[in-house]
Coordinates of C-alpha atoms and ligand atoms in Angstrom, one line a residue:
M20 CA 54.7 -4.4 -27.2
K21 CA 57.6 -3.4 -29.2
F22 CA 57.8 -3.7 -33.2
T23 CA 61.1 -3.5 -35.0
L24 CA 61.7 -4.3 -39.1
K25 CA 64.3 -6.3 -40.3
P26 CA 66.0 -6.9 -43.6
T27 CA 68.3 -9.4 -41.9
D28 CA 68.9 -13.0 -42.3
I29 CA 66.1 -14.5 -40.6
T30 CA 68.4 -17.6 -39.0
E31 CA 70.7 -14.9 -37.3
I32 CA 67.6 -13.1 -35.3
E33 CA 67.3 -14.1 -31.8
S34 CA 64.1 -15.1 -30.5
D35 CA 61.7 -17.8 -29.0
A36 CA 60.0 -18.5 -32.3
V37 CA 60.3 -17.6 -35.7
I38 CA 56.9 -18.1 -37.5
F39 CA 56.6 -18.9 -40.9
F40 CA 53.3 -19.1 -43.1
S41 CA 52.4 -21.5 -46.1
F42 CA 49.3 -22.1 -48.6
D43 CA 48.8 -25.7 -49.1
T44 CA 50.6 -25.6 -52.4
T45 CA 53.8 -23.2 -51.8
L46 CA 54.7 -25.7 -49.2
A47 CA 57.4 -27.1 -51.0
N48 CA 59.2 -23.9 -51.8
L49 CA 59.5 -23.4 -47.9
I50 CA 61.2 -26.5 -47.3
K51 CA 63.2 -26.3 -50.7
E52 CA 67.2 -24.8 -50.0
P53 CA 68.1 -21.7 -50.3
F54 CA 64.6 -21.3 -47.8
P55 CA 65.9 -20.6 -44.3
F56 CA 65.9 -23.5 -42.1
A57 CA 64.8 -25.6 -45.5
K58 CA 66.4 -28.6 -44.2
I59 CA 64.6 -29.1 -40.4
L60 CA 61.5 -27.4 -41.4
K61 CA 61.5 -30.2 -44.4
R62 CA 62.1 -32.9 -41.9
A63 CA 59.0 -31.8 -39.5
V64 CA 57.1 -31.8 -42.6
E65 CA 57.6 -34.6 -43.3
Q66 CA 57.4 -37.1 -40.5
E67 CA 53.9 -35.3 -39.7
K68 CA 52.6 -35.2 -42.9
Y69 CA 52.1 -31.5 -42.4
Q70 CA 50.1 -30.2 -45.3
A71 CA 49.7 -26.5 -44.3
E72 CA 45.7 -26.5 -44.0
F73 CA 44.6 -23.4 -42.6
S74 CA 45.2 -22.2 -39.3
K75 CA 47.3 -25.9 -38.9
T76 CA 50.8 -24.9 -36.8
L77 CA 53.5 -27.3 -37.0
I78 CA 56.4 -26.4 -34.3
I79 CA 59.8 -27.8 -34.6
S80 CA 62.2 -27.7 -31.7
S81 CA 65.1 -26.0 -33.4
P82 CA 68.9 -27.1 -33.0
P83 CA 70.9 -26.3 -30.0
E84 CA 73.2 -23.5 -32.0
S85 CA 70.6 -21.8 -33.7
S86 CA 69.6 -18.8 -32.8
A87 CA 65.5 -19.6 -32.7
Y88 CA 64.0 -21.7 -29.8
K89 CA 61.1 -22.7 -32.0
L90 CA 60.6 -22.6 -35.3
M91 CA 56.9 -22.1 -36.6
I92 CA 54.8 -23.3 -40.0
V93 CA 50.9 -21.8 -39.8
G94 CA 49.1 -22.7 -42.7
L95 CA 47.3 -20.7 -44.8
G96 CA 45.4 -23.0 -46.6
K97 CA 43.8 -22.3 -50.4
E98 CA 45.7 -19.7 -52.1
D99 CA 42.5 -18.7 -53.8
E100 CA 40.6 -18.2 -50.2
F101 CA 43.4 -16.0 -48.4
D102 CA 42.4 -12.6 -47.9
Y103 CA 43.2 -9.5 -44.8
I104 CA 40.3 -11.4 -42.2
K105 CA 42.4 -15.1 -43.3
L106 CA 45.7 -13.7 -42.7
Q107 CA 44.4 -12.6 -39.3
E108 CA 43.6 -15.2 -38.1
A109 CA 46.6 -17.5 -39.3
V110 CA 48.9 -14.9 -37.1
G111 CA 46.0 -15.0 -34.2
Q112 CA 46.6 -18.9 -34.4
A113 CA 50.2 -18.3 -34.3
V114 CA 50.0 -16.0 -31.3
S115 CA 47.9 -18.7 -29.2
E116 CA 50.4 -21.0 -30.2
C117 CA 53.3 -18.7 -28.8
R118 CA 51.9 -18.2 -25.5
K119 CA 51.6 -21.8 -25.2
I120 CA 55.1 -22.1 -25.6
K121 CA 56.0 -19.1 -23.6
A122 CA 57.3 -16.9 -26.1
R123 CA 58.5 -13.2 -25.3
K124 CA 60.4 -12.5 -28.6
I125 CA 58.6 -13.8 -31.9
T126 CA 60.2 -13.3 -35.5
I127 CA 57.5 -13.3 -38.2
S128 CA 58.4 -13.5 -41.6
I129 CA 56.6 -11.5 -44.1
M130 CA 56.0 -13.8 -47.1
E131 CA 56.0 -12.8 -50.5
D132 CA 53.3 -15.3 -51.4
W133 CA 51.0 -12.6 -50.0
M134 CA 51.3 -9.5 -52.4
K135 CA 49.6 -11.5 -55.0
K136 CA 46.4 -10.9 -52.8
L137 CA 47.9 -7.7 -51.0
S138 CA 49.6 -4.5 -50.7
P139 CA 52.8 -4.9 -48.8
T140 CA 51.3 -2.0 -46.3
T141 CA 48.3 -3.7 -46.2
A142 CA 49.8 -7.6 -45.6
V143 CA 52.0 -5.5 -42.7
Q144 CA 49.0 -4.1 -41.1
A145 CA 46.8 -7.1 -41.2
V146 CA 49.5 -9.1 -39.4
V147 CA 50.7 -6.0 -36.5
E148 CA 46.7 -5.3 -35.6
A149 CA 46.4 -9.2 -35.3
V150 CA 49.3 -9.8 -33.3
I151 CA 48.4 -6.8 -31.0
L152 CA 44.4 -7.7 -31.3
A153 CA 45.3 -11.3 -30.5
S154 CA 47.4 -10.5 -27.4
Y155 CA 45.0 -8.4 -25.6
S156 CA 43.7 -9.2 -22.1
F157 CA 41.2 -7.4 -19.7
H158 CA 42.2 -7.8 -16.5
K159 CA 42.3 -4.5 -14.4
F160 CA 39.8 -5.5 -11.6
K161 CA 41.4 -9.0 -10.7
S162 CA 43.0 -8.1 -7.3
S163 CA 46.0 -10.4 -7.7
S164 CA 48.2 -10.6 -10.8
S165 CA 46.8 -13.8 -11.4
S166 CA 47.8 -12.8 -14.9
E167 CA 50.7 -15.3 -15.1
T168 CA 50.7 -16.4 -18.8
V169 CA 53.4 -15.0 -20.7
T170 CA 52.8 -12.0 -23.0
I171 CA 54.3 -11.5 -26.3
E172 CA 57.0 -8.3 -25.8
E173 CA 58.6 -8.0 -28.9
V174 CA 58.4 -9.1 -32.5
V175 CA 60.3 -8.4 -35.5
L176 CA 58.9 -8.5 -38.7
S177 CA 61.4 -9.8 -41.6
A178 CA 60.4 -8.4 -44.5
A179 CA 62.3 -8.3 -47.9
P180 CA 64.4 -5.7 -48.5
A181 CA 62.6 -4.3 -51.1
R182 CA 59.0 -4.0 -49.3
L183 CA 60.6 -2.3 -46.0
S184 CA 59.6 1.0 -46.8
A185 CA 55.7 -0.4 -47.6
A186 CA 56.1 -2.3 -44.1
E187 CA 57.2 0.8 -42.2
E188 CA 53.6 2.0 -43.2
G189 CA 51.8 -0.8 -42.6
L190 CA 53.4 -1.3 -39.2
R191 CA 52.1 2.7 -38.3
I192 CA 48.6 2.1 -39.4
G193 CA 49.1 -1.3 -37.8
Q194 CA 49.6 -0.1 -34.8
I195 CA 47.1 2.8 -34.8
Y196 CA 44.2 0.8 -35.8
A197 CA 45.0 -1.9 -32.8
E198 CA 45.3 0.6 -30.4
A199 CA 42.0 2.4 -31.1
V200 CA 40.4 -1.3 -31.0
I201 CA 41.9 -1.6 -27.9
F202 CA 40.6 1.8 -26.7
A203 CA 37.1 0.7 -27.6
R204 CA 37.6 -2.8 -26.4
D205 CA 38.2 -1.5 -22.5
L206 CA 35.4 1.0 -23.1
V207 CA 33.1 -2.2 -23.6
N208 CA 34.4 -4.2 -20.8
N209 CA 34.8 -1.4 -18.1
P210 CA 31.4 -2.1 -15.8
P211 CA 28.7 0.0 -16.4
Q212 CA 29.0 1.3 -12.9
L213 CA 31.9 3.3 -14.4
T214 CA 31.0 3.1 -17.8
T215 CA 27.9 6.2 -17.6
P216 CA 27.0 8.5 -20.0
T217 CA 29.1 11.4 -18.1
Y218 CA 32.5 8.9 -18.3
L219 CA 32.0 8.8 -21.9
A220 CA 31.7 12.1 -21.8
K221 CA 34.3 13.0 -19.8
T222 CA 36.3 10.3 -22.1
A223 CA 35.2 12.5 -25.2
E224 CA 36.7 15.4 -23.7
A225 CA 39.9 13.8 -22.5
I226 CA 40.4 12.6 -26.4
A227 CA 39.5 16.5 -27.3
K228 CA 42.1 17.4 -25.0
S229 CA 44.9 15.0 -25.9
S230 CA 44.4 16.0 -29.9
K231 CA 46.4 19.3 -29.3
D232 CA 43.1 20.9 -30.7
E233 CA 42.2 19.1 -33.9
I234 CA 39.6 17.5 -32.0
K235 CA 36.8 19.6 -30.8
V236 CA 34.2 18.3 -28.0
K237 CA 30.7 20.0 -27.2
I238 CA 28.4 18.1 -24.4
L239 CA 25.5 19.1 -23.8
D240 CA 23.1 18.5 -20.8
Q241 CA 19.7 17.4 -19.6
K242 CA 18.7 21.5 -20.2
E243 CA 20.4 21.6 -23.1
I244 CA 19.5 18.4 -24.9
T245 CA 15.3 19.3 -23.9
K246 CA 16.1 22.8 -25.5
L247 CA 16.8 21.2 -28.6
G248 CA 13.5 19.2 -28.4
M249 CA 15.2 15.6 -28.4
N250 CA 12.5 13.9 -26.8
A251 CA 12.8 10.5 -28.2
F252 CA 16.1 10.6 -26.5
L253 CA 14.6 12.4 -23.3
G254 CA 12.5 9.1 -23.1
V255 CA 15.0 6.6 -23.1
S256 CA 16.7 8.6 -20.5
R257 CA 13.9 9.5 -18.2
G258 CA 14.0 6.2 -15.4
S259 CA 17.6 6.7 -14.4
D260 CA 19.1 8.4 -12.2
E261 CA 22.1 9.1 -14.4
P262 CA 21.8 12.5 -16.5
P263 CA 21.9 12.1 -20.2
K264 CA 24.8 13.5 -22.2
F265 CA 24.4 14.4 -25.6
I266 CA 28.4 14.0 -27.3
R267 CA 30.1 15.9 -30.3
L268 CA 32.8 15.3 -31.4
H269 CA 34.5 17.3 -34.4
Y270 CA 37.6 17.1 -36.8
K271 CA 37.7 18.9 -39.9
P272 CA 41.2 18.8 -42.2
G273 CA 41.4 22.2 -44.5
N274 CA 39.5 21.9 -47.1
P275 CA 37.5 18.8 -46.7
K276 CA 36.1 16.8 -49.2
K277 CA 32.8 16.0 -47.7
K278 CA 31.2 15.9 -43.6
I279 CA 30.3 12.5 -42.5
V280 CA 28.9 11.7 -39.2
I281 CA 29.5 8.9 -37.5
A282 CA 26.7 7.9 -34.7
G283 CA 27.2 5.2 -31.8
K284 CA 24.2 4.0 -29.9
G285 CA 25.1 4.7 -26.3
I286 CA 23.0 3.3 -24.0
T287 CA 25.3 2.8 -21.4
F288 CA 23.1 -0.2 -19.9
D289 CA 20.2 -1.7 -21.0
T290 CA 17.9 -3.3 -18.5
G291 CA 14.5 -3.0 -21.3
G292 CA 12.7 -0.3 -19.4
L293 CA 9.6 -1.1 -17.7
S294 CA 9.8 -4.1 -20.8
L295 CA 12.2 -5.4 -18.5
K296 CA 14.8 -7.9 -20.0
D297 CA 15.0 -11.3 -18.0
A298 CA 18.3 -11.8 -15.9
K299 CA 19.7 -13.6 -18.5
N300 CA 19.9 -11.6 -21.5
M301 CA 20.5 -8.5 -19.5
E302 CA 24.0 -10.4 -18.2
T303 CA 26.1 -8.7 -21.2
M304 CA 23.7 -5.0 -21.8
K305 CA 26.8 -2.8 -20.5
L306 CA 27.7 -3.8 -24.3
D307 CA 25.1 -1.9 -25.3
M308 CA 27.4 1.4 -25.9
A309 CA 29.6 -0.6 -28.0
G310 CA 28.9 1.9 -31.1
A311 CA 29.4 4.8 -28.8
A312 CA 32.7 3.5 -28.4
A313 CA 33.8 3.2 -31.4
V314 CA 32.9 6.7 -32.2
L315 CA 35.2 7.4 -29.4
S316 CA 37.8 5.3 -30.9
V317 CA 37.9 6.7 -33.8
F318 CA 38.3 9.9 -32.4
Q319 CA 41.3 8.9 -30.3
V320 CA 43.1 8.2 -33.1
L321 CA 41.8 10.0 -35.9
S322 CA 44.1 13.2 -36.1
K323 CA 47.0 10.5 -36.2
L324 CA 45.8 9.6 -39.4
D325 CA 45.1 11.3 -42.9
S326 CA 41.9 12.0 -43.3
S327 CA 40.2 14.4 -45.7
Y328 CA 37.0 14.2 -44.6
E329 CA 35.4 16.2 -42.0
V330 CA 34.5 13.8 -39.4
V331 CA 31.4 14.2 -37.2
G332 CA 31.0 12.1 -34.2
L333 CA 27.7 12.1 -32.2
I334 CA 26.4 10.1 -29.5
A335 CA 23.3 10.0 -27.3
A336 CA 24.5 8.5 -24.0
C337 CA 22.4 7.4 -21.7
E338 CA 20.7 4.8 -19.4
N339 CA 17.5 2.6 -20.2
M340 CA 16.3 1.8 -16.8
P341 CA 12.6 0.8 -15.3
S342 CA 11.1 3.1 -12.5
G343 CA 8.5 5.5 -11.2
K344 CA 9.5 7.9 -13.9
A345 CA 10.3 5.8 -16.7
L346 CA 9.2 5.6 -20.0
K347 CA 5.8 3.5 -20.3
P348 CA 4.4 1.3 -23.3
G349 CA 1.7 3.7 -24.4
D350 CA 3.5 7.0 -24.0
I351 CA 4.2 8.8 -27.2
L352 CA 7.3 10.9 -28.1
K353 CA 8.0 14.0 -30.4
A354 CA 11.7 13.8 -31.8
I355 CA 13.8 16.7 -32.9
N356 CA 11.9 16.7 -36.4
G357 CA 8.7 16.4 -35.2
K358 CA 8.0 13.1 -36.1
T359 CA 5.8 11.1 -33.4
I360 CA 6.8 7.8 -31.7
E361 CA 4.4 5.6 -30.6
V362 CA 6.8 3.8 -27.8
L363 CA 5.2 0.2 -27.2
N364 CA 8.2 -1.9 -25.9
T365 CA 10.6 0.3 -23.8
D366 CA 13.5 -2.2 -25.0
A367 CA 13.3 -1.2 -28.5
E368 CA 15.1 2.1 -27.1
G369 CA 17.9 2.5 -29.4
R370 CA 15.8 3.5 -32.1
L371 CA 14.5 6.2 -30.1
T372 CA 18.1 7.4 -29.1
L373 CA 19.7 7.4 -33.0
A374 CA 16.1 9.3 -34.5
D375 CA 17.2 12.2 -32.3
V376 CA 20.6 11.8 -33.7
L377 CA 19.9 11.1 -37.1
S378 CA 17.4 14.0 -37.4
Y379 CA 20.3 16.0 -35.7
S380 CA 22.8 15.1 -38.6
K381 CA 20.3 15.6 -41.2
D382 CA 18.9 18.6 -40.5
I383 CA 21.8 20.3 -37.6
E384 CA 25.1 19.2 -39.1
K385 CA 23.8 18.7 -42.7
A386 CA 25.6 15.8 -43.2
D387 CA 26.8 15.2 -46.6
E388 CA 26.6 11.0 -45.1
I389 CA 25.7 9.4 -42.1
I390 CA 27.1 6.5 -40.7
D391 CA 25.5 4.7 -37.6
L392 CA 27.0 1.6 -35.5
A393 CA 24.5 0.6 -33.0
T394 CA 24.0 -2.8 -30.7
L395 CA 20.2 -2.7 -31.9
T396 CA 18.6 -6.0 -32.6
G397 CA 18.8 -9.4 -31.5
A398 CA 16.8 -10.7 -34.5
C399 CA 20.0 -9.5 -36.3
V400 CA 22.3 -11.5 -34.0
V401 CA 19.2 -14.5 -35.2
A402 CA 19.8 -14.1 -38.7
L403 CA 23.8 -13.2 -38.9
G404 CA 25.2 -14.8 -35.8
E405 CA 28.0 -13.6 -33.8
D406 CA 30.7 -12.9 -36.0
I407 CA 28.4 -11.3 -39.3
A408 CA 27.0 -7.1 -38.8
G409 CA 24.2 -6.4 -40.7
L410 CA 24.5 -3.3 -42.7
W411 CA 21.7 -1.4 -44.5
G412 CA 21.9 1.7 -46.1
S413 CA 20.2 4.2 -48.7
N414 CA 22.4 4.8 -50.9
D415 CA 23.9 1.8 -53.5
K416 CA 27.0 3.3 -54.5
F417 CA 28.0 4.4 -50.8
L418 CA 27.1 0.5 -49.3
E419 CA 29.3 -0.5 -52.3
I420 CA 32.3 1.2 -51.2
F421 CA 31.7 0.7 -47.6
E422 CA 31.7 -3.1 -48.3
E423 CA 35.0 -2.7 -50.0
C424 CA 36.3 -0.7 -46.9
A425 CA 35.2 -3.8 -44.8
K426 CA 37.0 -6.2 -46.6
L427 CA 39.7 -4.4 -46.3
A428 CA 39.9 -3.8 -42.7
G429 CA 38.9 -6.9 -42.3
E430 CA 35.3 -6.5 -40.3
K431 CA 32.8 -9.1 -41.5
L432 CA 29.3 -7.5 -42.5
W433 CA 26.8 -8.8 -44.6
R434 CA 24.1 -6.6 -46.8
M435 CA 20.3 -6.5 -46.0
P436 CA 17.4 -4.9 -47.4
L437 CA 15.8 -2.0 -46.7
Y438 CA 12.7 -3.6 -47.7
A439 CA 9.9 -1.4 -47.8
G440 CA 7.4 -3.4 -48.4
Y441 CA 7.5 -3.9 -44.2
K442 CA 6.9 -0.3 -43.5
D443 CA 3.1 -0.5 -42.8
L444 CA 5.0 -2.7 -39.8
I445 CA 5.6 -0.2 -37.9
K446 CA 2.8 2.3 -38.7
S447 CA 0.8 3.3 -35.6
H448 CA -2.6 4.1 -35.6
I449 CA -2.2 7.2 -32.9
A450 CA 1.0 8.4 -34.1
D451 CA 3.8 8.4 -36.8
V452 CA 5.6 5.6 -36.3
K453 CA 5.8 3.3 -33.6
N454 CA 8.8 2.0 -32.3
I455 CA 8.5 -1.8 -32.6
G456 CA 7.5 -4.0 -36.2
G457 CA 5.6 -7.5 -36.0
K458 CA 7.1 -10.8 -35.0
W459 CA 9.2 -11.4 -37.7
G460 CA 12.4 -9.4 -39.5
G461 CA 13.3 -7.4 -36.4
A462 CA 16.2 -5.9 -37.6
I463 CA 15.1 -5.0 -41.2
T464 CA 12.2 -3.2 -39.2
A465 CA 14.4 -1.4 -37.0
S466 CA 16.6 -0.2 -39.8
L467 CA 13.2 1.0 -41.8
F468 CA 12.3 2.8 -38.7
L469 CA 15.9 4.6 -38.8
H470 CA 15.6 5.5 -42.1
E471 CA 12.7 7.6 -41.4
F472 CA 14.9 10.0 -39.6
A473 CA 17.8 9.7 -41.9
G474 CA 15.5 10.6 -44.4
S475 CA 17.1 11.6 -48.4
T476 CA 20.8 11.9 -46.5
P477 CA 23.2 9.0 -48.1
W478 CA 23.1 7.0 -44.6
I479 CA 24.5 3.4 -43.7
H480 CA 23.1 1.4 -40.3
L481 CA 25.5 -1.3 -39.3
D482 CA 23.5 -3.4 -36.5
I483 CA 26.7 -4.6 -34.5
A484 CA 24.5 -6.5 -31.7
G485 CA 26.7 -10.1 -32.9
P486 CA 30.1 -9.0 -33.1
A487 CA 30.9 -6.3 -31.1
Y488 CA 31.0 -8.8 -27.9
C489 CA 32.4 -12.5 -28.1
E490 CA 31.0 -14.8 -25.9
K491 CA 33.5 -17.4 -26.2
N492 CA 37.5 -16.4 -26.4
T493 CA 38.3 -16.4 -29.9
P494 CA 42.2 -16.4 -31.9
L495 CA 41.7 -12.3 -32.4
S496 CA 39.5 -11.4 -29.0
P497 CA 38.6 -12.5 -25.6
I498 CA 35.7 -12.5 -24.0
G499 CA 33.7 -9.7 -23.8
G500 CA 33.9 -6.2 -26.7
T501 CA 35.3 -7.1 -29.5
G502 CA 36.2 -3.2 -30.7
Y503 CA 34.0 -4.3 -34.2
G504 CA 33.8 -1.7 -36.2
V505 CA 37.0 0.9 -35.4
R506 CA 39.2 -0.9 -38.3
L507 CA 36.0 -0.1 -40.7
L508 CA 35.3 3.5 -39.8
L509 CA 38.9 4.3 -40.1
R510 CA 39.0 2.9 -43.2
Y511 CA 36.0 4.5 -44.7
L512 CA 37.5 8.1 -43.4
T513 CA 40.9 7.4 -44.6
S514 CA 40.0 6.6 -48.4
S515 CA 39.8 8.2 -51.0
Ligands
BES29 N1 20.3 -3.8 -26.9 C1 19.3 -4.5 -27.7 C2 19.9 -5.4 -28.5 C3 21.2 -6.3 -28.3 C4 20.2 -7.8 -28.2 C5 22.2 -6.1 -28.4 C6 21.4 -8.7 -27.9 C7 23.3 -7.0 -28.0 C8 22.4 -8.5 -27.9 C9 18.3 -3.4 -28.3 O1 18.0 -2.2 -27.0 C10 17.0 -4.3 -27.7 O2 16.6 -4.8 -26.6 N2 16.6 -4.7 -28.6 C11 15.2 -5.6 -29.1 C12 13.9 -5.2 -30.0 C13 12.8 -5.5 -29.6 C14 12.2 -5.1 -28.4 C15 11.9 -4.7 -30.9 C16 15.6 -6.9 -28.9 O3 16.0 -6.9 -30.2 O4 15.2 -8.1 -28.6
ZN30 ZN1 16.8 -3.0 -25.5
ZN31 ZN1 19.8 -1.8 -26.6

C-alpha cells in the first residue's frame, strides 16, 4: 500500500473515494463554503438527514467532471468522547465501506478538528495504522486466488500545509507500527504444525540477522535449558515430540536509561496436556503463542525506532501435549529460582513456563522492569470480554505510565487487583505453591502465582487471552490473530 502526503487542494486529487470525518457538532462546517465539495455534501446531508453519529457513513456520488468517484463522510460522534481508538475505529469503518465500492485509490482528509485532542503526529499515525490494519487479510493457505476482493492500493493523506512535517513523522511511525502488528497476526494465524518452538526460534534468528547486528539473538536448546534448571518450563514441554526452545532477543542502545524485559507466553499449541481441553476449546489454541508473537514483532521493528532502553525479549517456547511422557496432575516441579510447584492441572501451563521466565528476568537478567504478555486464562475473558486485556502489576507508578501508553496506542486494557487476600488459594500443602487457585477469580490467582516469581522487580502482567484473537470480523481486524499488545509495547519502549 502506497501512502503520499499532499497539501494540495483536495478537489484536484484524482481518486476513487475522498473521505471526510465529522463530529456531530461540526457537520455544519463541512457543508459550508469554502469547504471543498461543500455544496454537494450539504445537499446529501440534508436529503438523508445525516447527523455524523459515531461510525455512520454517508456516501455520495460526485459529479462526473469531479476528480473523485465518491465522496464519503464518516461520523465521529461526540467530540468529548473522541480519542485514538475512536479515530481508528472510524477509519476502519471507512475502509470497509471503500471495500464495498471497490475503491483502489483513496484520499483521506486529515481534519484540523482532531488536533484539539491528538497531536498532529499521533493523529496521522492513528489513521495510517488503521488503514493498514483494516485492510489486512490472511489468505496464503487458500489454493485459488479467491481473494477477488479489491484492496486499497494507494492512500493520499491531505493535510494542512502547516501540519506536513508532523504528518510525515506520523506516517513513518504508523507504517512501522502496522508492519509489526501484521507480523504478529501472521505468526498467530499460521497453523500450529508450522509455528513450532523451532519455527519461533528461527524467526527470532531471522529478525536478528535482518537487523544488521542491532539485535542479538540467543537460542537455548533442551540441554541448555535443563542445565539452567528451568524445570517448570521443561515440565510443560515433556509431553511433546517438538523440542522446546528458550529464545532471547537483545537490543542495547548507547547509554540505555534502564533494562526492560518483555516476555511472551509461547505455547505453540495448548491441548491442555493430560488435563485435556474439549474439542471446542482446543480449536483456537494455536493462539497460545500470541504473547511470544508480540515480543518477536516488537524486535522486528525496534531498531527502526528510537528506544533509549535496553530491551530483552524472552520466550519459553514449547507445546503442551498429552503423552506417556507428559506432566501429570500431582507432579511437583522445581523452578529455576528453587521454588517448588505442585501441578494440579496441566492446562494451567502458561504460568509454569512464565515462572521460569520471570525468575530468569529477575535473577539472571537483573531487569529494572519486566512486562509479560500471556494468553493466560479463560477467566480473564469471562471478566473483561474479548476486546479488553487484564492488567496487573506490582508498582503503581509503572502501571499508570503503562495505562497512558495504552490510550495512545489504541489498545484496550483494564487494571485488575493483585489482591493479596487470595494468596492462600495458591498455597500447596506439599510444595511452595500450586498452579491453580479456587473456583473463582482465576485470572487474579494466576497473576498472584506469577508475582511469586517476578518478586520485587517492578512487573506488569497483561492477560491477553481475550483480545489476542478475534472470532469474528471487526473493522480493524479480520477473524484470527489481532496483534494485540504490539503497539502498546512499542509505545512504552519509545516513551521517555
Ligand atoms: N491458554 C489457556 C487460556 C486461554 C483460554 C487463552 C481461552 C485463550 C482463550 C490457558 O493455558 C488455560 O488453559 N488456562 C486454564 C487455567 C485453568 C486450568 C486454571 C483456563 O483458563 O481454563
Ligand atoms: Zn492451558
Ligand atoms: Zn495456555
